[in-house]
Amino acid sequence: EPDAALVTRYVVDKFQGYAPSWTAFHASLTLDTRAALKKVKHETLLLSNTGDLIFEKCREAELLRGDMRAHRIEGGYVDIVDQRPDEWVAAVASFLCQGGPS
């Protein structure tokens, strides 16, 4: 079970406009990252979950950079790392150890 105080802090910070959580959240929704993504030369994992508010941004990155490995966790919300840490860790470990999730 996720730590309710931790999840609340992250979610409230984002939506009430407190930095640093809000700054990163706002940037993820508003910045055009296509030019920067085109410059990435290292193997990359695009890890997202379908319930996150920035899920569509990750899908756009997948379309732009088909060479980057993508892994989606079904459901969840804006704090998937705390909600489903085992799935998140498994995706990252697979990417690092075996060349990425399928």
PDB file of C-alpha atoms in Angstrom:
ATOM      1  CA  GLU A   1       0.000   0.000   0.000  1.00  0.00           C
ATOM      2  CA  PRO A   2       1.464   3.422  -0.941  1.00  0.00           C
ATOM      3  CA  ASP A   3       2.310   5.904   1.786  1.00  0.00           C
ATOM      4  CA  ALA A   4      -0.748   8.196   1.808  1.00  0.00           C
ATOM      5  CA  ALA A   5       1.215  11.193   3.129  1.00  0.00           C
ATOM      6  CA  LEU A   6       3.815  10.872   0.373  1.00  0.00           C
ATOM      7  CA  VAL A   7       1.262  10.464  -2.402  1.00  0.00           C
ATOM      8  CA  THR A   8      -0.787  13.361  -1.037  1.00  0.00           C
ATOM      9  CA  ARG A   9       2.275  15.614  -0.939  1.00  0.00           C
ATOM     10  CA  TYR A  10       3.173  14.885  -4.569  1.00  0.00           C
ATOM     11  CA  VAL A  11      -0.357  15.241  -5.869  1.00  0.00           C
ATOM     12  CA  VAL A  12      -1.223  18.347  -3.851  1.00  0.00           C
ATOM     13  CA  ASP A  13       2.088  20.020  -4.738  1.00  0.00           C
ATOM     14  CA  LYS A  14       1.450  19.461  -8.437  1.00  0.00           C
ATOM     15  CA  PHE A  15      -2.084  20.716  -8.534  1.00  0.00           C
ATOM     16  CA  GLN A  16      -1.710  23.618  -6.112  1.00  0.00           C
ATOM     17  CA  GLY A  17       1.293  24.989  -7.938  1.00  0.00           C
ATOM     18  CA  TYR A  18       4.062  24.316  -5.418  1.00  0.00           C
ATOM     19  CA  ALA A  19       7.581  23.842  -6.757  1.00  0.00           C
ATOM     20  CA  PRO A  20       9.450  21.661  -7.539  1.00  0.00           C
ATOM     21  CA  SER A  21       6.663  19.178  -8.324  1.00  0.00           C
ATOM     22  CA  TRP A  22       4.486  21.708 -10.108  1.00  0.00           C
ATOM     23  CA  THR A  23       7.394  23.083 -12.132  1.00  0.00           C
ATOM     24  CA  ALA A  24       8.236  19.681 -13.577  1.00  0.00           C
ATOM     25  CA  PHE A  25       4.571  18.777 -14.075  1.00  0.00           C
ATOM     26  CA  HIS A  26       3.809  22.061 -15.841  1.00  0.00           C
ATOM     27  CA  ALA A  27       6.894  21.726 -18.040  1.00  0.00           C
ATOM     28  CA  SER A  28       5.931  18.186 -19.033  1.00  0.00           C
ATOM     29  CA  LEU A  29       2.586  19.429 -20.330  1.00  0.00           C
ATOM     30  CA  THR A  30       3.649  22.682 -21.970  1.00  0.00           C
ATOM     31  CA  LEU A  31       7.182  22.394 -23.337  1.00  0.00           C
ATOM     32  CA  ASP A  32       7.780  21.220 -26.894  1.00  0.00           C
ATOM     33  CA  THR A  33      10.399  18.512 -26.425  1.00  0.00           C
ATOM     34  CA  ARG A  34      10.462  17.192 -30.012  1.00  0.00           C
ATOM     35  CA  ALA A  35      13.717  18.914 -30.991  1.00  0.00           C
ATOM     36  CA  ALA A  36      15.454  17.691 -27.828  1.00  0.00           C
ATOM     37  CA  LEU A  37      14.138  14.138 -28.284  1.00  0.00           C
ATOM     38  CA  LYS A  38      15.545  14.040 -31.814  1.00  0.00           C
ATOM     39  CA  LYS A  39      19.018  14.738 -30.386  1.00  0.00           C
ATOM     40  CA  VAL A  40      19.054  11.874 -27.874  1.00  0.00           C
ATOM     41  CA  LYS A  41      21.713   9.373 -28.926  1.00  0.00           C
ATOM     42  CA  HIS A  42      21.566   6.890 -26.046  1.00  0.00           C
ATOM     43  CA  GLU A  43      19.276   3.929 -25.672  1.00  0.00           C
ATOM     44  CA  THR A  44      16.191   5.259 -23.932  1.00  0.00           C
ATOM     45  CA  LEU A  45      13.215   3.839 -22.068  1.00  0.00           C
ATOM     46  CA  LEU A  46       9.923   5.699 -22.366  1.00  0.00           C
ATOM     47  CA  LEU A  47       8.130   4.463 -19.267  1.00  0.00           C
ATOM     48  CA  SER A  48       4.587   5.613 -18.705  1.00  0.00           C
ATOM     49  CA  ASN A  49       1.258   4.529 -17.337  1.00  0.00           C
ATOM     50  CA  THR A  50      -2.047   4.883 -19.102  1.00  0.00           C
ATOM     51  CA  GLY A  51      -3.719   6.783 -16.250  1.00  0.00           C
ATOM     52  CA  ASP A  52      -1.125   9.555 -16.046  1.00  0.00           C
ATOM     53  CA  LEU A  53      -2.031  13.029 -17.241  1.00  0.00           C
ATOM     54  CA  ILE A  54       1.129  13.085 -19.375  1.00  0.00           C
ATOM     55  CA  PHE A  55       0.492   9.696 -21.000  1.00  0.00           C
ATOM     56  CA  GLU A  56      -0.293  11.301 -24.366  1.00  0.00           C
ATOM     57  CA  LYS A  57       3.052  13.135 -24.295  1.00  0.00           C
ATOM     58  CA  CYS A  58       4.807   9.806 -23.905  1.00  0.00           C
ATOM     59  CA  ARG A  59       2.812   8.369 -26.814  1.00  0.00           C
ATOM     60  CA  GLU A  60       3.903  11.349 -28.936  1.00  0.00           C
ATOM     61  CA  ALA A  61       7.518  10.588 -28.028  1.00  0.00           C
ATOM     62  CA  GLU A  62       7.007   6.945 -29.029  1.00  0.00           C
ATOM     63  CA  LEU A  63       5.724   8.029 -32.440  1.00  0.00           C
ATOM     64  CA  LEU A  64       8.548  10.507 -32.917  1.00  0.00           C
ATOM     65  CA  ARG A  65      11.270   8.100 -31.821  1.00  0.00           C
ATOM     66  CA  GLY A  66      10.299   4.579 -32.760  1.00  0.00           C
ATOM     67  CA  ASP A  67      13.851   3.480 -31.884  1.00  0.00           C
ATOM     68  CA  MET A  68      13.297   4.251 -28.204  1.00  0.00           C
ATOM     69  CA  ARG A  69      11.974   1.402 -26.093  1.00  0.00           C
ATOM     70  CA  ALA A  70       8.537   1.967 -24.645  1.00  0.00           C
ATOM     71  CA  HIS A  71       6.785   0.303 -21.745  1.00  0.00           C
ATOM     72  CA  ARG A  72       3.292   1.117 -20.509  1.00  0.00           C
ATOM     73  CA  ILE A  73       1.833   0.219 -17.159  1.00  0.00           C
ATOM     74  CA  GLU A  74      -1.941  -0.055 -17.398  1.00  0.00           C
ATOM     75  CA  GLY A  75      -3.960   2.285 -15.188  1.00  0.00           C
ATOM     76  CA  GLY A  76      -2.614   4.167 -12.235  1.00  0.00           C
ATOM     77  CA  TYR A  77      -2.524   7.930 -11.909  1.00  0.00           C
ATOM     78  CA  VAL A  78       0.118  10.632 -11.594  1.00  0.00           C
ATOM     79  CA  ASP A  79       2.231   8.788  -9.045  1.00  0.00           C
ATOM     80  CA  ILE A  80       2.662   5.294 -10.495  1.00  0.00           C
ATOM     81  CA  VAL A  81       6.040   4.819  -8.814  1.00  0.00           C
ATOM     82  CA  ASP A  82       4.353   4.873  -5.411  1.00  0.00           C
ATOM     83  CA  GLN A  83       1.149   3.184  -6.577  1.00  0.00           C
ATOM     84  CA  ARG A  84       2.751   0.197  -8.302  1.00  0.00           C
ATOM     85  CA  PRO A  85       6.465   0.196  -7.469  1.00  0.00           C
ATOM     86  CA  ASP A  86       7.017  -3.470  -8.320  1.00  0.00           C
ATOM     87  CA  GLU A  87       5.826  -3.041 -11.910  1.00  0.00           C
ATOM     88  CA  TRP A  88       7.813   0.174 -12.333  1.00  0.00           C
ATOM     89  CA  VAL A  89      11.005  -1.379 -10.964  1.00  0.00           C
ATOM     90  CA  ALA A  90      10.543  -4.493 -13.114  1.00  0.00           C
ATOM     91  CA  ALA A  91      10.288  -2.379 -16.274  1.00  0.00           C
ATOM     92  CA  VAL A  92      13.400  -0.380 -15.409  1.00  0.00           C
ATOM     93  CA  ALA A  93      15.380  -3.469 -14.390  1.00  0.00           C
ATOM     94  CA  SER A  94      14.403  -5.251 -17.597  1.00  0.00           C
ATOM     95  CA  PHE A  95      15.506  -2.281 -19.668  1.00  0.00           C
ATOM     96  CA  LEU A  96      18.850  -2.024 -17.872  1.00  0.00           C
ATOM     97  CA  CYS A  97      19.616  -5.735 -17.690  1.00  0.00           C
ATOM     98  CA  GLN A  98      18.111  -7.238 -20.818  1.00  0.00           C
ATOM     99  CA  GLY A  99      17.899  -4.464 -23.352  1.00  0.00           C
ATOM    100  CA  GLY A 100      14.456  -3.290 -22.399  1.00  0.00           C
ATOM    101  CA  PRO A 101      10.885  -4.374 -21.940  1.00  0.00           C
ATOM    102  CA  SER A 102       9.058  -5.779 -24.910  1.00  0.00           C
TER     103      SER A 102
END
